[in-house]
Amino acid sequence: MQTHLWHHQDLNEAIHALTEGEVVAFPTETVYGLGANAYCDAAVQKVYQAKGRPSDNPLIVHCHSLSQIQEILGSVSEDFQQLAEQFWPGPLTLIVEVPEGIFPKSVTGGLSTVAFRVPNHPVALDLLKGLSFPLVGPSANLSGKPSPTTAAHVLHDLSGRIAGVLDGGTTQVGVESTVVDLSVTPPMILRPGAITEEMLLSVLPQVYWDPHVFDPITQPKSPGMKYKHYAPDTPVSMVRDEDWDDLVKEVLAHNNRVGILADQEIISLFDEQVTTTYSLTKDYNISRANQHLFSGLRALDAYDLDHIFVQVFPDEGLGKAYMNRLKKAANQQYYHFKQ
Ligand code: TXA
Ligand code: MG
């Protein structure tokens, strides 16, 4: 299959393909999503096929507005309405109980709940408004690879496997949406993102964290499989602030082919003649680091390197999303100095 590269002005081509049951990648403010008609089982199956994703992993349903979701569900809870009004369109996904039969099992993974999100991107919103159905939208990468933050990343992974990509430029947020489960009391954060716990607490009286977010060791069954997420082919290690000087010495001594993904100050410690570097941020800015984490991992993975070393950030606020993705990419490994 030839994969078309479309732009905002080609929206009708994308609408046509999606209406025909094809799969089209689209930009959001977080990462690119892999769109298909959420009401059509055959179209949703194509998404799983294109990604190589296990089909028991449920998908997020993308809508253009809260009112579209109200129409689908009949009504929504007070918490749902308040969070939606405060943070949508935006990087927040809300999980609620949904009556059986509205979405095919391929969307829900067989669960009684569905995840909804209204993305904050002009191309995504125009696309969703132009369709008579909502779109499923898992990140538009091959399963296990870092999520795509440009149309080029999508083509790298999925060219020939999907009908088209709508190019909406580089995504702003860079990590996937915060996922909040409203089907439990009190609500539970299942995935950290740019809508932080502190922001949620401005609306909700209470919110819990899914313990798996911080302690992936407790995840049941085939941990190796569960860890391998967001991972480039090159091995990745995290580096604590106090260990960079040791790493500089080690690289000089052993002449390893390494990639460094860190802020400008750390990059300046390395000799750029012999080390491949990618700047996360100029001035230790965590939103910038989130924005560049996946693109940096992808860029460094394209070189022939022995190892990629990545800066850690404090595991708080926006840093929770960063560290959650980085720990998975690094399979929990930290750098330790080898004499
Ligand atoms: O920012 C995002 O959310 C991006 C953009 C494209 O919108 N999408 C995205 O989708 O990250 P995906 O499929 O890569 O991640 C969806 C996450 C998965 O971890 C999935 O297990 C979880 O949401 N999820 C979806 N429906 C769920 C449900 N009913 N119950 C529990 N978890 C659910
Ligand atoms: Mg994903």
Tab-separated table of C-alpha atoms and ligand atoms in Angstrom:
chain	number	residue	atom	x	y	z
A	1	MET	CA	0.000	0.000	0.000
A	2	GLN	CA	1.261	3.484	-0.823
A	3	THR	CA	1.145	5.788	2.204
A	4	HIS	CA	0.092	9.339	1.281
A	5	LEU	CA	1.576	12.372	3.008
A	6	TRP	CA	-1.233	14.912	3.469
A	7	HIS	CA	-1.358	18.419	4.922
A	8	HIS	CA	-4.131	20.501	6.517
A	9	GLN	CA	-5.402	21.575	3.085
A	10	ASP	CA	-5.770	17.909	2.047
A	11	LEU	CA	-8.151	17.174	4.926
A	12	ASN	CA	-10.844	15.845	2.580
A	13	GLU	CA	-8.496	13.124	1.323
A	14	ALA	CA	-7.970	11.950	4.895
A	15	ILE	CA	-11.699	12.164	5.663
A	16	HIS	CA	-12.442	10.105	2.564
A	17	ALA	CA	-9.909	7.393	3.467
A	18	LEU	CA	-11.163	7.150	7.064
A	19	THR	CA	-14.788	6.971	5.881
A	20	GLU	CA	-13.753	4.086	3.615
A	21	GLY	CA	-12.469	2.227	6.701
A	22	GLU	CA	-8.783	2.969	6.120
A	23	VAL	CA	-6.164	3.921	8.716
A	24	VAL	CA	-4.755	7.480	8.733
A	25	ALA	CA	-2.213	8.914	11.180
A	26	PHE	CA	-3.011	12.390	12.525
A	27	PRO	CA	-1.199	14.965	14.677
A	28	THR	CA	-2.266	15.803	18.231
A	29	GLU	CA	-0.630	18.097	20.795
A	30	THR	CA	0.962	15.057	22.508
A	31	VAL	CA	2.118	12.568	19.849
A	32	TYR	CA	0.797	11.405	16.458
A	33	GLY	CA	-2.185	9.039	16.651
A	34	LEU	CA	-3.214	6.204	14.370
A	35	GLY	CA	-6.787	7.013	13.394
A	36	ALA	CA	-9.597	4.673	12.376
A	37	ASN	CA	-13.411	4.645	12.688
A	38	ALA	CA	-14.062	3.719	16.348
A	39	TYR	CA	-17.463	2.205	15.436
A	40	CYS	CA	-16.038	-0.107	12.777
A	41	ASP	CA	-14.397	-3.322	13.991
A	42	ALA	CA	-12.703	-4.029	10.634
A	43	ALA	CA	-11.100	-0.560	10.580
A	44	VAL	CA	-9.908	-0.905	14.205
A	45	GLN	CA	-8.400	-4.321	13.409
A	46	LYS	CA	-6.267	-2.628	10.747
A	47	VAL	CA	-4.819	-0.346	13.437
A	48	TYR	CA	-3.665	-3.310	15.528
A	49	GLN	CA	-2.227	-4.936	12.424
A	50	ALA	CA	-0.337	-1.831	11.308
A	51	LYS	CA	1.195	-1.310	14.776
A	52	GLY	CA	1.807	-4.955	15.572
A	53	ARG	CA	0.012	-4.278	18.871
A	54	PRO	CA	-1.511	-6.966	21.133
A	55	SER	CA	-5.266	-6.650	20.645
A	56	ASP	CA	-6.160	-6.917	24.352
A	57	ASN	CA	-4.729	-3.417	24.885
A	58	PRO	CA	-7.692	-0.986	24.706
A	59	LEU	CA	-7.651	2.166	22.568
A	60	ILE	CA	-8.490	5.812	23.282
A	61	VAL	CA	-11.580	7.186	21.496
A	62	HIS	CA	-10.843	10.686	20.144
A	63	CYS	CA	-13.735	13.172	19.841
A	64	HIS	CA	-13.980	16.825	18.794
A	65	SER	CA	-15.886	18.011	21.883
A	66	LEU	CA	-17.466	17.162	25.201
A	67	SER	CA	-20.890	17.492	23.532
A	68	GLN	CA	-20.008	14.731	21.041
A	69	ILE	CA	-19.207	12.449	24.000
A	70	GLN	CA	-22.420	13.476	25.763
A	71	GLU	CA	-24.308	12.490	22.617
A	72	ILE	CA	-22.568	9.103	22.520
A	73	LEU	CA	-23.084	8.332	26.227
A	74	GLY	CA	-26.369	10.134	26.900
A	75	SER	CA	-24.854	11.856	29.939
A	76	VAL	CA	-21.559	12.120	31.817
A	77	SER	CA	-20.722	12.381	35.539
A	78	GLU	CA	-20.080	15.667	37.343
A	79	ASP	CA	-16.333	14.879	37.644
A	80	PHE	CA	-16.147	14.042	33.935
A	81	GLN	CA	-17.883	17.275	32.956
A	82	GLN	CA	-15.709	19.444	35.208
A	83	LEU	CA	-12.424	17.882	34.079
A	84	ALA	CA	-13.513	18.168	30.449
A	85	GLU	CA	-14.449	21.821	30.833
A	86	GLN	CA	-11.179	22.598	32.590
A	87	PHE	CA	-8.693	20.647	30.440
A	88	TRP	CA	-10.222	19.889	27.011
A	89	PRO	CA	-9.194	20.195	24.362
A	90	GLY	CA	-5.962	19.009	25.943
A	91	PRO	CA	-3.622	16.169	26.968
A	92	LEU	CA	-6.062	14.359	29.287
A	93	THR	CA	-7.777	10.993	28.725
A	94	LEU	CA	-10.801	10.030	30.849
A	95	ILE	CA	-11.944	6.440	31.381
A	96	VAL	CA	-15.617	5.757	32.117
A	97	GLU	CA	-18.096	2.883	32.140
A	98	VAL	CA	-19.813	2.578	28.769
A	99	PRO	CA	-22.898	0.474	27.958
A	100	GLU	CA	-22.104	-2.617	25.902
A	101	GLY	CA	-22.630	-2.459	22.159
A	102	ILE	CA	-21.633	1.156	21.476
A	103	PHE	CA	-18.030	0.312	20.542
A	104	PRO	CA	-16.699	-2.985	19.203
A	105	LYS	CA	-14.654	-5.222	21.537
A	106	SER	CA	-11.552	-4.337	19.539
A	107	VAL	CA	-11.786	-0.794	20.986
A	108	THR	CA	-12.413	-1.757	24.618
A	109	GLY	CA	-10.158	-4.805	24.770
A	110	GLY	CA	-13.191	-6.540	26.252
A	111	LEU	CA	-13.424	-4.125	29.220
A	112	SER	CA	-16.677	-2.443	30.298
A	113	THR	CA	-14.959	0.959	30.205
A	114	VAL	CA	-13.816	3.274	27.394
A	115	ALA	CA	-11.115	5.980	27.336
A	116	PHE	CA	-12.076	9.342	25.772
A	117	ARG	CA	-9.975	12.308	24.792
A	118	VAL	CA	-10.428	15.625	22.955
A	119	PRO	CA	-7.013	16.517	21.502
A	120	ASN	CA	-5.803	20.112	21.269
A	121	HIS	CA	-4.520	20.377	17.703
A	122	PRO	CA	-6.176	22.339	14.871
A	123	VAL	CA	-5.663	19.546	12.309
A	124	ALA	CA	-7.012	16.855	14.668
A	125	LEU	CA	-10.031	18.953	15.625
A	126	ASP	CA	-10.862	19.823	11.993
A	127	LEU	CA	-10.488	16.168	11.057
A	128	LEU	CA	-12.750	14.975	13.897
A	129	LYS	CA	-15.356	17.648	13.063
A	130	GLY	CA	-15.334	16.518	9.435
A	131	LEU	CA	-16.196	12.911	10.349
A	132	SER	CA	-19.528	11.373	11.382
A	133	PHE	CA	-17.733	9.020	13.818
A	134	PRO	CA	-15.036	9.280	16.522
A	135	LEU	CA	-11.511	7.943	15.916
A	136	VAL	CA	-9.472	5.437	17.846
A	137	GLY	CA	-5.959	6.812	18.184
A	138	PRO	CA	-3.136	4.809	19.675
A	139	SER	CA	0.270	6.385	19.221
A	140	ALA	CA	1.278	5.964	15.557
A	141	ASN	CA	4.462	3.943	16.133
A	142	LEU	CA	5.294	0.305	15.732
A	143	SER	CA	4.431	-1.364	19.039
A	144	GLY	CA	7.328	-0.999	21.514
A	145	LYS	CA	9.016	1.921	19.713
A	146	PRO	CA	9.115	5.531	20.950
A	147	SER	CA	5.905	7.428	20.128
A	148	PRO	CA	6.122	9.647	17.019
A	149	THR	CA	6.299	13.416	17.409
A	150	THR	CA	6.650	14.213	13.672
A	151	ALA	CA	5.050	12.906	10.461
A	152	ALA	CA	8.527	11.661	9.459
A	153	HIS	CA	8.614	9.409	12.554
A	154	VAL	CA	5.246	7.932	11.534
A	155	LEU	CA	6.471	7.262	7.994
A	156	HIS	CA	9.664	5.709	9.339
A	157	ASP	CA	7.626	3.118	11.273
A	158	LEU	CA	4.471	2.690	9.188
A	159	SER	CA	5.140	3.660	5.568
A	160	GLY	CA	3.448	1.088	3.332
A	161	ARG	CA	1.223	-0.125	6.215
A	162	ILE	CA	-1.366	2.700	6.403
A	163	ALA	CA	-3.323	4.836	3.890
A	164	GLY	CA	-1.851	8.167	4.883
A	165	VAL	CA	-0.331	10.598	7.368
A	166	LEU	CA	-1.685	14.079	8.007
A	167	ASP	CA	1.337	16.280	8.671
A	168	GLY	CA	0.656	18.850	11.401
A	169	GLY	CA	4.267	19.652	12.270
A	170	THR	CA	6.172	18.732	15.433
A	171	THR	CA	3.931	17.979	18.406
A	172	GLN	CA	4.089	20.444	21.314
A	173	VAL	CA	3.831	18.226	24.397
A	174	GLY	CA	5.887	15.270	23.162
A	175	VAL	CA	4.630	12.634	25.651
A	176	GLU	CA	1.217	10.959	25.643
A	177	SER	CA	-1.812	12.242	27.547
A	178	THR	CA	-2.432	11.781	31.258
A	179	VAL	CA	-4.853	8.853	31.652
A	180	VAL	CA	-7.351	9.123	34.530
A	181	ASP	CA	-9.724	6.301	35.418
A	182	LEU	CA	-13.052	7.806	36.531
A	183	SER	CA	-14.735	4.393	36.747
A	184	VAL	CA	-13.204	3.893	40.218
A	185	THR	CA	-13.645	5.966	43.407
A	186	PRO	CA	-11.567	7.960	44.046
A	187	PRO	CA	-10.300	8.450	40.478
A	188	MET	CA	-6.925	6.896	39.645
A	189	ILE	CA	-4.090	8.174	37.434
A	190	LEU	CA	-3.007	5.288	35.186
A	191	ARG	CA	-0.429	7.202	33.140
A	192	PRO	CA	1.349	10.480	33.975
A	193	GLY	CA	1.285	13.213	31.331
A	194	ALA	CA	1.223	16.983	30.946
A	195	ILE	CA	-1.941	17.347	33.046
A	196	THR	CA	-0.289	16.809	36.423
A	197	GLU	CA	-1.677	15.457	39.696
A	198	GLU	CA	-1.607	19.009	41.073
A	199	MET	CA	-3.722	20.243	38.144
A	200	LEU	CA	-6.228	17.400	38.569
A	201	LEU	CA	-6.537	18.248	42.270
A	202	SER	CA	-7.752	21.715	41.307
A	203	VAL	CA	-10.926	19.950	40.121
A	204	LEU	CA	-11.082	16.594	41.951
A	205	PRO	CA	-11.080	16.411	45.764
A	206	GLN	CA	-8.914	13.261	45.657
A	207	VAL	CA	-6.924	11.237	43.144
A	208	TYR	CA	-4.807	8.086	43.554
A	209	TRP	CA	-1.880	6.793	41.524
A	210	ASP	CA	-1.961	3.341	39.992
A	211	PRO	CA	0.911	1.652	41.919
A	212	HIS	CA	2.216	0.134	38.648
A	213	VAL	CA	3.202	3.615	37.468
A	214	PHE	CA	6.014	3.789	40.040
A	215	ASP	CA	6.780	0.157	40.624
A	216	PRO	CA	6.671	-1.635	37.288
A	217	ILE	CA	8.326	-4.628	39.026
A	218	THR	CA	4.903	-5.447	40.484
A	219	GLN	CA	3.431	-5.880	37.025
A	220	PRO	CA	2.283	-9.426	36.587
A	221	LYS	CA	3.506	-11.864	33.934
A	222	SER	CA	6.291	-11.580	31.339
A	223	PRO	CA	7.971	-8.479	32.811
A	224	GLY	CA	10.442	-8.369	29.916
A	225	MET	CA	7.549	-7.816	27.545
A	226	LYS	CA	5.907	-5.250	29.766
A	227	TYR	CA	9.142	-3.235	30.116
A	228	LYS	CA	9.974	-3.070	26.460
A	229	HIS	CA	8.189	0.138	25.633
A	230	TYR	CA	9.289	3.368	24.048
A	231	ALA	CA	12.583	1.604	23.415
A	232	PRO	CA	15.043	2.250	20.594
A	233	ASP	CA	17.159	-0.668	19.334
A	234	THR	CA	20.308	0.773	20.946
A	235	PRO	CA	20.572	0.055	24.717
A	236	VAL	CA	19.599	3.048	26.878
A	237	SER	CA	20.755	3.962	30.408
A	238	MET	CA	19.666	6.771	32.694
A	239	VAL	CA	22.353	8.991	34.216
A	240	ARG	CA	21.986	10.701	37.594
A	241	ASP	CA	23.315	14.272	37.907
A	242	GLU	CA	26.286	13.164	40.044
A	243	ASP	CA	27.440	10.495	37.549
A	244	TRP	CA	28.035	12.597	34.430
A	245	ASP	CA	31.683	13.376	35.273
A	246	ASP	CA	32.420	9.652	35.555
A	247	LEU	CA	30.748	9.001	32.230
A	248	VAL	CA	32.801	11.735	30.545
A	249	LYS	CA	35.994	10.047	31.822
A	250	GLU	CA	34.829	6.611	30.771
A	251	VAL	CA	33.958	7.748	27.259
A	252	LEU	CA	37.408	9.385	26.918
A	253	ALA	CA	39.172	6.262	28.204
A	254	HIS	CA	37.313	3.657	26.189
A	255	ASN	CA	36.403	5.588	23.087
A	256	ASN	CA	32.920	4.012	23.052
A	257	ARG	CA	30.432	5.092	20.412
A	258	VAL	CA	27.892	6.731	22.672
A	259	GLY	CA	24.938	9.048	22.258
A	260	ILE	CA	24.089	11.655	24.867
A	261	LEU	CA	20.526	12.942	25.331
A	262	ALA	CA	20.692	15.732	27.892
A	263	ASP	CA	20.523	19.486	28.432
A	264	GLN	CA	23.053	21.878	26.910
A	265	GLU	CA	25.143	22.152	30.059
A	266	ILE	CA	25.739	18.395	30.225
A	267	ILE	CA	26.326	18.116	26.476
A	268	SER	CA	29.067	20.736	26.761
A	269	LEU	CA	31.016	18.315	29.028
A	270	PHE	CA	31.490	15.970	26.063
A	271	ASP	CA	33.779	16.330	23.087
A	272	GLU	CA	31.297	16.601	20.228
A	273	GLN	CA	33.955	15.407	17.766
A	274	VAL	CA	33.748	11.907	19.240
A	275	THR	CA	30.328	11.825	20.905
A	276	THR	CA	26.908	12.020	19.254
A	277	THR	CA	24.666	14.397	21.162
A	278	TYR	CA	21.055	15.568	21.067
A	279	SER	CA	19.905	18.509	23.148
A	280	LEU	CA	16.813	17.984	25.298
A	281	THR	CA	16.613	21.547	26.552
A	282	LYS	CA	18.765	24.661	26.850
A	283	ASP	CA	18.077	25.503	30.463
A	284	TYR	CA	16.832	22.462	32.383
A	285	ASN	CA	13.240	23.032	31.238
A	286	ILE	CA	11.140	19.929	31.877
A	287	SER	CA	8.436	20.746	29.278
A	288	ARG	CA	11.171	21.028	26.643
A	289	ALA	CA	12.683	17.756	27.857
A	290	ASN	CA	9.284	16.044	27.486
A	291	GLN	CA	8.897	17.544	24.019
A	292	HIS	CA	12.273	16.223	22.847
A	293	LEU	CA	12.583	12.887	24.694
A	294	PHE	CA	11.094	10.598	22.033
A	295	SER	CA	12.521	12.516	19.064
A	296	GLY	CA	15.946	12.423	20.729
A	297	LEU	CA	15.774	8.671	21.300
A	298	ARG	CA	14.750	8.163	17.668
A	299	ALA	CA	17.437	10.509	16.318
A	300	LEU	CA	20.254	8.863	18.307
A	301	ASP	CA	18.986	5.381	17.444
A	302	ALA	CA	19.585	6.193	13.769
A	303	TYR	CA	23.371	6.326	14.409
A	304	ASP	CA	25.530	3.252	14.834
A	305	LEU	CA	26.026	3.604	18.596
A	306	ASP	CA	26.893	1.166	21.390
A	307	HIS	CA	24.827	2.962	24.001
A	308	ILE	CA	22.546	5.951	24.584
A	309	PHE	CA	22.812	7.829	27.904
A	310	VAL	CA	19.922	10.014	29.009
A	311	GLN	CA	19.612	12.659	31.707
A	312	VAL	CA	17.171	12.063	34.575
A	313	PHE	CA	14.854	14.804	35.879
A	314	PRO	CA	13.169	15.031	39.303
A	315	ASP	CA	10.223	12.626	39.423
A	316	GLU	CA	7.610	15.274	40.236
A	317	GLY	CA	5.100	17.465	38.383
A	318	LEU	CA	5.770	17.273	34.637
A	319	GLY	CA	8.884	15.206	35.444
A	320	LYS	CA	6.628	12.264	36.348
A	321	ALA	CA	5.673	11.800	32.687
A	322	TYR	CA	9.302	12.150	31.582
A	323	MET	CA	10.680	9.641	34.112
A	324	ASN	CA	7.856	7.160	33.466
A	325	ARG	CA	8.690	7.016	29.728
A	326	LEU	CA	12.464	7.148	30.261
A	327	LYS	CA	12.470	4.286	32.800
A	328	LYS	CA	10.671	2.099	30.278
A	329	ALA	CA	12.998	3.083	27.430
A	330	ALA	CA	15.981	2.280	29.682
A	331	ASN	CA	14.479	-0.936	31.037
A	332	GLN	CA	15.064	0.626	34.521
A	333	GLN	CA	18.865	0.702	33.997
A	334	TYR	CA	21.006	3.438	35.549
A	335	TYR	CA	24.599	4.145	34.552
A	336	HIS	CA	27.277	3.070	37.051
A	337	PHE	CA	30.973	3.861	36.645
A	338	LYS	CA	33.063	0.893	35.537
A	339	GLN	CA	36.759	1.163	36.511
B	1	TXA	O1	-1.695	11.293	23.968
B	1	TXA	C1	-2.256	10.229	23.746
B	1	TXA	O2	-3.039	9.691	24.574
B	1	TXA	C2	-2.000	9.554	22.400
B	1	TXA	C3	-2.544	10.483	21.307
B	1	TXA	C4	-2.399	9.927	19.936
B	1	TXA	O3	-3.895	10.798	21.589
B	1	TXA	N1	-2.570	8.253	22.337
B	1	TXA	C5	-2.064	7.209	23.039
B	1	TXA	O4	-2.727	6.000	22.851
B	1	TXA	O5	-1.105	7.300	23.756
B	1	TXA	P1	-2.112	4.603	23.288
B	1	TXA	O6	-3.054	3.593	22.742
B	1	TXA	O7	-0.680	4.513	22.853
B	1	TXA	O8	-2.233	4.593	24.843
B	1	TXA	C6	-3.502	4.427	25.475
B	1	TXA	C7	-3.326	3.980	26.895
B	1	TXA	C8	-2.837	2.551	26.931
B	1	TXA	O9	-1.900	2.443	27.990
B	1	TXA	C9	-4.109	1.754	27.246
B	1	TXA	O10	-3.833	0.559	27.928
B	1	TXA	C10	-4.883	2.746	28.108
B	1	TXA	O11	-4.597	4.005	27.565
B	1	TXA	N2	-6.347	2.523	28.042
B	1	TXA	C11	-7.179	2.747	27.007
B	1	TXA	N3	-8.445	2.392	27.315
B	1	TXA	C12	-8.423	1.955	28.595
B	1	TXA	C13	-9.396	1.433	29.487
B	1	TXA	N4	-10.671	1.319	29.141
B	1	TXA	N5	-8.987	1.070	30.730
B	1	TXA	C14	-7.683	1.176	31.098
B	1	TXA	N6	-6.723	1.653	30.310
B	1	TXA	C15	-7.075	2.037	29.062
B	2	MG	MG	1.544	4.057	22.661
